[in-house]
Amino acid sequence: MYNFLQALLNVVCEMAPYLLLGFLIAGILHVFVPQKFYSNYLSRSNKFSVLWAALLGVPLPLCSCGVIPTAIGLKNEKASKGAIASFLIATPQTGIDSILATFSLMGLGFAIIRPVAALITGVCGGLLVNRLVREDDVSETAASTCQVERGSRIWRVLKYAFFDMIRDIGLRLVIGLVVAALIQVVVPDEFFLSFGSQPLLQMLVILIIAIPMYICSTGSIPVAAALLMKGLSPGAALVMLMAGPAVNLASILVVHKSMGRRFTSVYLLTIVGFSILFGLLLNASGLELFTAQSQDACCMDVAAMPSPFKLLCASVLTLLIIHALTMKLFSRFTKKTVAPDAVVYRVEDMHCSHCEAAVVRAVENVPGVNSAKASASANTLTIKGSASEEAVRAAVEGIGYTFKGRI
């Protein structure tokens, strides 16, 4: 138990300063870069819109569920199908917070190749979709307006960075950190060296494990770093960092429903194919470089006490996670007073604040809706106004969520 707690402390201390900085930068991007900025560059069905979609998506801190309503919103702004695919593929693989966290645990090599691989994969996937998927194969969704956030910009930056984002990914980040510490303590050293002569088998095993999982780009880092310490090849670790955050079973179903079968097939095959390709290239061209950098970054001396600055950052991050998850738990079990003129519906498949915002934007455009509020933790949608249930159902299901009717 002592070794487990020491390993957990070391991993948290290594990641905490970079995570806090990454969250802050993500909050600045969220508040100061308007949604229209993205849609303005993605409206043309050509190679440049595909490139812009990947370039704009790489630094955004969106998970595989949060990126889907955002991509559908871009579609409503008349973005091309290739740009949508590029955005869907590149964005969840990385983000400004996960790039910094990757550097903290796995070294500069992985911090560079991860966003580069996401960018190339997104561009290639978008070009394939432009060539193989007809525009009419992608189902239409209702247009939506943008939700207006209240409060000063500084407050909105801090709230999004240190509450909304942590509420969204906090539980998955904690799970990733705990699993990483368990791997360091329980799994024998150089366990994966038994697969050393079969690196492709390692990658296939990682794909089978990672694709169904619901893991964010940040939560995948400590797990990949811990497996790397136990003998997993750098290429297989890269496969986990690419495929795990990019897709999961829930996102596959939503993309299929919203974008169509052919779009989904190209989307999945691109992620799987390019993650294996980059993994093989990494194993063939940079084994010593990437292994050395990652070992230096993540193989801390378990007996050494982290620096006071890292301990302070880890304490702040821990308190923020506890606060965000406690508030999320209370919102799920606290009985809220509903206004007499409000109607509460059950909406499933919402996982984060981006999902909530997408649902609110969709229903606020329905005639008769005066105001709307969604809760991912409680799976509820509260609406004031005279809109019919069928109209609300059409708006919610039109962006890929499951509508269960009145509560």
Short mmCIF file of C-alpha atoms in Angstrom, two decimals:
data_model
loop_
_atom_site.label_atom_id
_atom_site.label_comp_id
_atom_site.label_asym_id
_atom_site.label_seq_id
_atom_site.Cartn_x
_atom_site.Cartn_y
_atom_site.Cartn_z
CA MET A 1 0.00 0.00 0.00
CA TYR A 2 2.86 2.38 0.83
CA ASN A 3 4.44 1.80 -2.59
CA PHE A 4 1.09 2.41 -4.28
CA LEU A 5 0.51 5.70 -2.44
CA GLN A 6 4.08 6.82 -3.16
CA ALA A 7 3.70 5.99 -6.86
CA LEU A 8 0.35 7.84 -6.98
CA LEU A 9 1.87 10.89 -5.28
CA ASN A 10 4.78 10.98 -7.72
CA VAL A 11 2.54 10.75 -10.79
CA VAL A 12 0.17 13.46 -9.52
CA CYS A 13 3.08 15.76 -8.62
CA GLU A 14 4.66 15.34 -12.05
CA MET A 15 1.44 16.13 -13.91
CA ALA A 16 -0.14 18.79 -11.65
CA PRO A 17 1.85 21.92 -12.71
CA TYR A 18 1.33 21.19 -16.40
CA LEU A 19 -2.34 20.32 -15.95
CA LEU A 20 -3.08 23.54 -14.07
CA LEU A 21 -1.33 25.58 -16.77
CA GLY A 22 -3.11 23.64 -19.52
CA PHE A 23 -6.51 24.14 -17.90
CA LEU A 24 -5.87 27.88 -17.68
CA ILE A 25 -4.89 28.13 -21.35
CA ALA A 26 -7.96 26.07 -22.28
CA GLY A 27 -10.17 28.49 -20.35
CA ILE A 28 -8.63 31.45 -22.19
CA LEU A 29 -9.27 29.76 -25.56
CA HIS A 30 -12.85 28.96 -24.57
CA VAL A 31 -13.71 32.52 -23.55
CA PHE A 32 -11.67 34.68 -25.93
CA VAL A 33 -11.99 32.67 -29.17
CA PRO A 34 -15.61 32.83 -30.40
CA GLN A 35 -17.36 29.80 -31.92
CA LYS A 36 -17.80 31.73 -35.18
CA PHE A 37 -14.01 31.90 -35.56
CA TYR A 38 -13.93 28.14 -36.12
CA SER A 39 -16.94 27.91 -38.41
CA ASN A 40 -15.68 30.73 -40.65
CA TYR A 41 -12.69 28.65 -41.72
CA LEU A 42 -14.52 25.35 -42.22
CA SER A 43 -17.36 26.21 -44.58
CA ARG A 44 -15.70 25.32 -47.89
CA SER A 45 -15.56 21.77 -49.20
CA ASN A 46 -11.86 21.76 -50.08
CA LYS A 47 -8.46 20.75 -48.76
CA PHE A 48 -7.93 23.97 -46.84
CA SER A 49 -11.07 23.56 -44.73
CA VAL A 50 -9.89 20.07 -43.77
CA LEU A 51 -6.47 21.41 -42.77
CA TRP A 52 -7.97 24.30 -40.80
CA ALA A 53 -10.31 21.91 -38.97
CA ALA A 54 -7.39 19.80 -37.77
CA LEU A 55 -5.23 22.82 -36.90
CA LEU A 56 -8.03 24.43 -34.91
CA GLY A 57 -9.00 21.16 -33.24
CA VAL A 58 -5.58 20.02 -31.98
CA PRO A 59 -5.26 22.60 -29.13
CA LEU A 60 -8.92 22.40 -28.05
CA PRO A 61 -9.48 20.42 -24.81
CA LEU A 62 -12.50 18.43 -26.01
CA CYS A 63 -13.04 14.74 -25.23
CA SER A 64 -14.54 12.19 -27.62
CA CYS A 65 -18.07 12.93 -26.37
CA GLY A 66 -17.70 16.71 -26.16
CA VAL A 67 -16.29 16.98 -29.68
CA ILE A 68 -19.39 15.44 -31.28
CA PRO A 69 -21.92 18.19 -30.43
CA THR A 70 -19.27 20.76 -31.32
CA ALA A 71 -18.76 19.11 -34.71
CA ILE A 72 -22.52 18.97 -35.29
CA GLY A 73 -22.66 22.66 -34.43
CA LEU A 74 -20.01 23.28 -37.10
CA LYS A 75 -22.14 21.30 -39.53
CA ASN A 76 -25.06 23.57 -38.74
CA GLU A 77 -22.75 26.46 -39.64
CA LYS A 78 -22.37 24.78 -43.08
CA ALA A 79 -18.91 23.28 -42.50
CA SER A 80 -17.92 20.69 -45.10
CA LYS A 81 -18.19 16.97 -44.35
CA GLY A 82 -14.43 16.56 -44.68
CA ALA A 83 -13.81 19.39 -42.21
CA ILE A 84 -16.24 17.78 -39.76
CA ALA A 85 -14.40 14.44 -40.03
CA SER A 86 -11.01 16.14 -39.62
CA PHE A 87 -12.25 17.96 -36.52
CA LEU A 88 -13.80 14.79 -35.05
CA ILE A 89 -10.59 12.79 -35.53
CA ALA A 90 -7.92 15.33 -34.52
CA THR A 91 -9.55 17.16 -31.61
CA PRO A 92 -10.10 14.44 -28.95
CA GLN A 93 -6.64 12.93 -29.44
CA THR A 94 -4.95 15.89 -27.82
CA GLY A 95 -5.38 19.37 -26.38
CA ILE A 96 -3.25 22.09 -24.87
CA ASP A 97 -3.65 20.55 -21.41
CA SER A 98 -2.79 17.01 -22.53
CA ILE A 99 0.21 18.19 -24.59
CA LEU A 100 1.73 19.75 -21.47
CA ALA A 101 0.82 16.72 -19.36
CA THR A 102 2.35 14.39 -21.95
CA PHE A 103 5.59 16.33 -21.71
CA SER A 104 5.54 16.06 -17.92
CA LEU A 105 5.26 12.25 -17.84
CA MET A 106 6.51 10.97 -21.20
CA GLY A 107 9.04 13.51 -22.38
CA LEU A 108 9.45 15.92 -25.25
CA GLY A 109 9.37 13.26 -27.98
CA PHE A 110 5.84 12.10 -27.21
CA ALA A 111 4.70 15.69 -26.56
CA ILE A 112 5.73 16.53 -30.14
CA ILE A 113 4.67 13.43 -32.03
CA ARG A 114 1.24 13.23 -30.38
CA PRO A 115 -0.21 16.48 -31.82
CA VAL A 116 1.64 15.93 -35.12
CA ALA A 117 0.07 12.48 -35.48
CA ALA A 118 -3.36 13.88 -34.56
CA LEU A 119 -2.99 16.63 -37.15
CA ILE A 120 -1.94 14.29 -39.97
CA THR A 121 -4.60 11.71 -39.08
CA GLY A 122 -7.31 14.35 -39.03
CA VAL A 123 -6.30 15.84 -42.38
CA CYS A 124 -6.07 12.44 -44.08
CA GLY A 125 -9.40 11.34 -42.60
CA GLY A 126 -11.08 14.54 -43.80
CA LEU A 127 -9.70 14.15 -47.32
CA LEU A 128 -10.91 10.52 -47.41
CA VAL A 129 -14.38 11.57 -46.28
CA ASN A 130 -14.50 14.30 -48.96
CA ARG A 131 -13.65 11.69 -51.58
CA LEU A 132 -15.68 8.71 -50.35
CA VAL A 133 -18.75 10.21 -48.64
CA ARG A 134 -21.40 12.10 -50.59
CA GLU A 135 -22.79 15.24 -49.00
CA ASP A 136 -26.30 13.78 -48.93
CA ASP A 137 -25.02 10.75 -46.96
CA VAL A 138 -24.62 13.00 -43.92
CA SER A 139 -27.96 13.51 -42.20
CA GLU A 140 -29.28 17.01 -41.64
CA THR A 141 -29.63 18.48 -38.19
CA ALA A 142 -31.45 21.52 -36.99
CA ALA A 143 -29.54 24.75 -36.73
CA SER A 144 -28.93 26.18 -33.33
CA THR A 145 -28.03 29.43 -31.71
CA CYS A 146 -25.10 30.08 -29.40
CA GLN A 147 -25.60 30.08 -25.67
CA VAL A 148 -24.64 33.36 -24.00
CA GLU A 149 -22.42 32.97 -20.94
CA ARG A 150 -22.80 35.45 -18.10
CA GLY A 151 -20.17 37.10 -15.92
CA SER A 152 -16.87 38.86 -16.52
CA ARG A 153 -14.36 37.27 -18.87
CA ILE A 154 -11.85 36.63 -16.08
CA TRP A 155 -14.51 34.82 -14.04
CA ARG A 156 -15.60 32.77 -17.06
CA VAL A 157 -11.98 31.77 -17.80
CA LEU A 158 -11.42 30.63 -14.21
CA LYS A 159 -14.79 28.85 -13.98
CA TYR A 160 -14.28 26.95 -17.22
CA ALA A 161 -10.62 26.13 -16.49
CA PHE A 162 -10.83 25.07 -12.87
CA PHE A 163 -14.43 23.89 -12.48
CA ASP A 164 -16.14 22.97 -15.73
CA MET A 165 -13.15 21.15 -17.25
CA ILE A 166 -12.25 19.38 -14.03
CA ARG A 167 -15.88 18.39 -13.51
CA ASP A 168 -15.91 16.91 -17.01
CA ILE A 169 -12.65 14.94 -16.92
CA GLY A 170 -11.91 14.76 -13.18
CA LEU A 171 -13.26 11.26 -12.58
CA ARG A 172 -11.55 9.83 -15.67
CA LEU A 173 -8.32 11.58 -14.71
CA VAL A 174 -8.46 10.10 -11.20
CA ILE A 175 -9.12 6.64 -12.63
CA GLY A 176 -6.17 7.04 -14.99
CA LEU A 177 -3.86 8.11 -12.16
CA VAL A 178 -4.95 5.24 -9.90
CA VAL A 179 -4.57 2.68 -12.70
CA ALA A 180 -1.11 4.07 -13.50
CA ALA A 181 -0.02 3.72 -9.87
CA LEU A 182 -1.42 0.18 -9.69
CA ILE A 183 0.44 -0.78 -12.86
CA GLN A 184 3.71 0.51 -11.40
CA VAL A 185 3.23 -1.53 -8.22
CA VAL A 186 1.47 -4.70 -9.42
CA VAL A 187 2.67 -5.41 -12.97
CA PRO A 188 6.12 -7.07 -13.06
CA ASP A 189 8.95 -5.03 -14.53
CA GLU A 190 9.38 -5.46 -18.30
CA PHE A 191 6.14 -7.48 -18.45
CA PHE A 192 5.50 -6.51 -22.07
CA LEU A 193 8.95 -7.60 -23.18
CA SER A 194 7.45 -11.06 -23.69
CA PHE A 195 5.72 -9.49 -26.72
CA GLY A 196 8.96 -7.86 -27.83
CA SER A 197 9.20 -9.78 -31.09
CA GLN A 198 5.53 -8.99 -31.91
CA PRO A 199 5.02 -5.21 -31.67
CA LEU A 200 1.97 -5.37 -33.94
CA LEU A 201 0.32 -7.80 -31.51
CA GLN A 202 0.92 -5.29 -28.72
CA MET A 203 -0.84 -2.60 -30.75
CA LEU A 204 -3.81 -4.82 -31.57
CA VAL A 205 -4.22 -5.74 -27.89
CA ILE A 206 -4.08 -2.04 -26.94
CA LEU A 207 -6.68 -1.21 -29.62
CA ILE A 208 -9.05 -3.91 -28.34
CA ILE A 209 -8.72 -2.51 -24.82
CA ALA A 210 -8.66 1.22 -25.63
CA ILE A 211 -11.38 1.69 -28.25
CA PRO A 212 -14.40 0.64 -26.13
CA MET A 213 -13.06 2.56 -23.09
CA TYR A 214 -14.27 6.05 -22.25
CA ILE A 215 -10.91 7.72 -21.56
CA CYS A 216 -9.89 11.31 -22.16
CA SER A 217 -6.65 12.52 -23.75
CA THR A 218 -5.30 13.57 -20.34
CA GLY A 219 -6.42 10.47 -18.43
CA SER A 220 -4.70 8.19 -20.95
CA ILE A 221 -1.25 9.69 -20.27
CA PRO A 222 -0.41 8.16 -16.86
CA VAL A 223 -1.69 4.76 -18.01
CA ALA A 224 0.43 4.83 -21.17
CA ALA A 225 3.47 6.03 -19.22
CA ALA A 226 3.10 3.27 -16.62
CA LEU A 227 2.72 0.59 -19.32
CA LEU A 228 5.77 1.99 -21.09
CA MET A 229 7.77 1.48 -17.89
CA LYS A 230 6.69 -2.17 -17.84
CA GLY A 231 8.07 -2.90 -21.30
CA LEU A 232 5.28 -1.74 -23.64
CA SER A 233 6.80 -0.53 -26.91
CA PRO A 234 6.70 3.23 -27.61
CA GLY A 235 4.61 2.53 -30.71
CA ALA A 236 1.95 0.67 -28.73
CA ALA A 237 1.94 3.48 -26.15
CA LEU A 238 1.32 5.95 -28.96
CA VAL A 239 -1.56 3.78 -30.21
CA MET A 240 -3.18 4.08 -26.77
CA LEU A 241 -2.66 7.86 -26.75
CA MET A 242 -4.24 8.18 -30.22
CA ALA A 243 -7.04 5.62 -30.39
CA GLY A 244 -8.16 5.62 -26.74
CA PRO A 245 -9.20 9.30 -26.51
CA ALA A 246 -10.30 9.58 -30.16
CA VAL A 247 -13.19 7.15 -30.02
CA ASN A 248 -15.32 5.05 -27.70
CA LEU A 249 -18.45 2.94 -28.08
CA ALA A 250 -20.82 5.77 -27.16
CA SER A 251 -19.25 8.21 -29.62
CA ILE A 252 -19.37 5.59 -32.39
CA LEU A 253 -23.11 5.20 -31.93
CA VAL A 254 -23.71 8.95 -31.89
CA VAL A 255 -21.57 9.57 -34.98
CA HIS A 256 -23.37 6.76 -36.81
CA LYS A 257 -26.74 8.26 -35.92
CA SER A 258 -25.78 11.84 -36.78
CA MET A 259 -23.43 11.40 -39.74
CA GLY A 260 -24.36 8.12 -41.37
CA ARG A 261 -22.86 4.66 -41.85
CA ARG A 262 -20.29 5.45 -44.54
CA PHE A 263 -18.99 8.52 -42.69
CA THR A 264 -18.63 6.45 -39.50
CA SER A 265 -16.78 3.66 -41.31
CA VAL A 266 -14.20 6.06 -42.78
CA TYR A 267 -13.88 7.83 -39.42
CA LEU A 268 -13.15 4.59 -37.53
CA LEU A 269 -10.84 3.03 -40.11
CA THR A 270 -8.80 6.23 -40.30
CA ILE A 271 -8.24 6.33 -36.54
CA VAL A 272 -7.35 2.63 -36.29
CA GLY A 273 -5.21 2.55 -39.43
CA PHE A 274 -3.20 5.69 -38.75
CA SER A 275 -2.64 4.90 -35.07
CA ILE A 276 -1.08 1.56 -36.06
CA LEU A 277 0.90 3.23 -38.87
CA PHE A 278 2.36 5.87 -36.57
CA GLY A 279 3.04 3.23 -33.93
CA LEU A 280 5.01 1.10 -36.40
CA LEU A 281 6.91 4.14 -37.67
CA LEU A 282 7.78 5.16 -34.13
CA ASN A 283 9.05 1.69 -33.28
CA ALA A 284 11.10 1.61 -36.46
CA SER A 285 12.66 5.06 -36.22
CA GLY A 286 12.88 6.29 -32.63
CA LEU A 287 12.94 3.50 -30.09
CA GLU A 288 15.99 4.63 -28.11
CA LEU A 289 15.11 8.33 -28.23
CA PHE A 290 11.51 7.92 -27.10
CA THR A 291 12.24 5.25 -24.52
CA ALA A 292 15.00 7.34 -22.93
CA GLN A 293 12.90 10.50 -22.79
CA SER A 294 9.85 8.76 -21.38
CA GLN A 295 11.87 6.84 -18.79
CA ASP A 296 13.57 10.04 -17.62
CA ALA A 297 10.19 11.75 -17.28
CA CYS A 298 8.09 9.04 -15.67
CA CYS A 299 10.49 6.78 -13.79
CA MET A 300 10.78 8.84 -10.64
CA ASP A 301 12.61 7.56 -7.59
CA VAL A 302 9.79 6.31 -5.40
CA ALA A 303 11.77 7.15 -2.26
CA ALA A 304 12.41 10.76 -3.25
CA MET A 305 10.04 13.48 -2.06
CA PRO A 306 8.75 15.78 -4.83
CA SER A 307 9.72 19.45 -4.73
CA PRO A 308 7.62 21.86 -2.63
CA PHE A 309 6.31 23.57 -5.79
CA LYS A 310 5.09 20.26 -7.23
CA LEU A 311 3.53 19.32 -3.90
CA LEU A 312 1.71 22.66 -3.81
CA CYS A 313 0.41 22.18 -7.38
CA ALA A 314 -0.66 18.64 -6.56
CA SER A 315 -2.52 19.87 -3.46
CA VAL A 316 -4.31 22.58 -5.45
CA LEU A 317 -5.25 20.11 -8.21
CA THR A 318 -6.51 17.59 -5.65
CA LEU A 319 -8.68 20.18 -3.92
CA LEU A 320 -10.10 21.36 -7.25
CA ILE A 321 -10.94 17.77 -8.27
CA ILE A 322 -12.59 17.05 -4.90
CA HIS A 323 -14.64 20.26 -5.12
CA ALA A 324 -15.75 19.70 -8.72
CA LEU A 325 -16.66 16.03 -8.24
CA THR A 326 -18.44 16.75 -4.94
CA MET A 327 -20.56 19.44 -6.59
CA LYS A 328 -21.28 17.08 -9.48
CA LEU A 329 -22.37 14.34 -7.05
CA PHE A 330 -24.59 16.71 -5.07
CA SER A 331 -26.27 17.94 -8.26
CA ARG A 332 -27.16 14.35 -9.11
CA PHE A 333 -28.83 13.52 -5.81
CA THR A 334 -30.09 16.92 -4.67
CA LYS A 335 -33.78 17.43 -5.33
CA LYS A 336 -34.21 20.74 -7.15
CA THR A 337 -37.31 22.89 -6.97
CA VAL A 338 -38.94 23.15 -10.37
CA ALA A 339 -40.84 26.29 -11.29
CA PRO A 340 -44.56 25.82 -11.98
CA ASP A 341 -44.13 26.85 -15.62
CA ALA A 342 -41.13 24.53 -16.22
CA VAL A 343 -41.08 21.03 -17.66
CA VAL A 344 -38.32 18.51 -16.88
CA TYR A 345 -37.34 15.88 -19.46
CA ARG A 346 -34.89 13.00 -19.18
CA VAL A 347 -32.03 13.17 -21.70
CA GLU A 348 -29.34 10.49 -21.73
CA ASP A 349 -25.82 10.26 -23.24
CA MET A 350 -24.73 13.69 -21.93
CA HIS A 351 -21.27 13.38 -20.36
CA CYS A 352 -19.83 16.87 -19.97
CA SER A 353 -20.46 20.61 -20.07
CA HIS A 354 -20.06 20.62 -23.86
CA CYS A 355 -22.90 18.10 -24.11
CA GLU A 356 -25.05 20.28 -21.86
CA ALA A 357 -24.32 23.37 -23.97
CA ALA A 358 -25.12 21.50 -27.19
CA VAL A 359 -28.50 20.32 -25.89
CA VAL A 360 -29.37 23.82 -24.63
CA ARG A 361 -28.39 25.41 -27.95
CA ALA A 362 -30.50 22.90 -29.86
CA VAL A 363 -33.71 23.35 -27.84
CA GLU A 364 -33.42 27.13 -27.46
CA ASN A 365 -34.03 27.37 -31.20
CA VAL A 366 -37.36 25.50 -30.87
CA PRO A 367 -40.39 27.80 -31.15
CA GLY A 368 -42.00 28.26 -27.76
CA VAL A 369 -38.87 27.67 -25.65
CA ASN A 370 -38.16 30.66 -23.44
CA SER A 371 -35.20 29.18 -21.55
CA ALA A 372 -33.48 25.82 -21.12
CA LYS A 373 -31.02 24.22 -18.72
CA ALA A 374 -29.37 20.81 -19.06
CA SER A 375 -27.62 18.68 -16.44
CA ALA A 376 -25.31 15.88 -17.54
CA SER A 377 -24.97 14.51 -14.00
CA ALA A 378 -28.73 14.26 -13.47
CA ASN A 379 -29.58 13.46 -17.14
CA THR A 380 -32.23 16.18 -17.14
CA LEU A 381 -33.35 18.99 -19.41
CA THR A 382 -35.50 21.73 -17.84
CA ILE A 383 -37.49 23.93 -20.21
CA LYS A 384 -39.66 26.98 -19.68
CA GLY A 385 -42.14 27.83 -22.40
CA SER A 386 -44.94 26.39 -24.45
CA ALA A 387 -42.94 24.14 -26.79
CA SER A 388 -44.43 20.72 -27.43
CA GLU A 389 -42.71 17.56 -26.28
CA GLU A 390 -42.38 16.31 -29.86
CA ALA A 391 -40.58 19.48 -30.92
CA VAL A 392 -38.16 19.18 -28.01
CA ARG A 393 -37.64 15.49 -28.80
CA ALA A 394 -36.80 16.28 -32.43
CA ALA A 395 -34.25 18.91 -31.40
CA VAL A 396 -32.53 16.66 -28.84
CA GLU A 397 -32.45 13.56 -31.02
CA GLY A 398 -31.33 15.66 -33.99
CA ILE A 399 -27.94 16.25 -32.33
CA GLY A 400 -27.48 12.62 -31.30
CA TYR A 401 -28.77 12.39 -27.70
CA THR A 402 -31.38 10.05 -26.29
CA PHE A 403 -34.70 11.66 -25.31
CA LYS A 404 -36.75 9.72 -22.72
CA GLY A 405 -39.70 12.05 -22.24
CA ARG A 406 -41.03 13.84 -19.16
CA ILE A 407 -39.92 12.96 -15.67
#
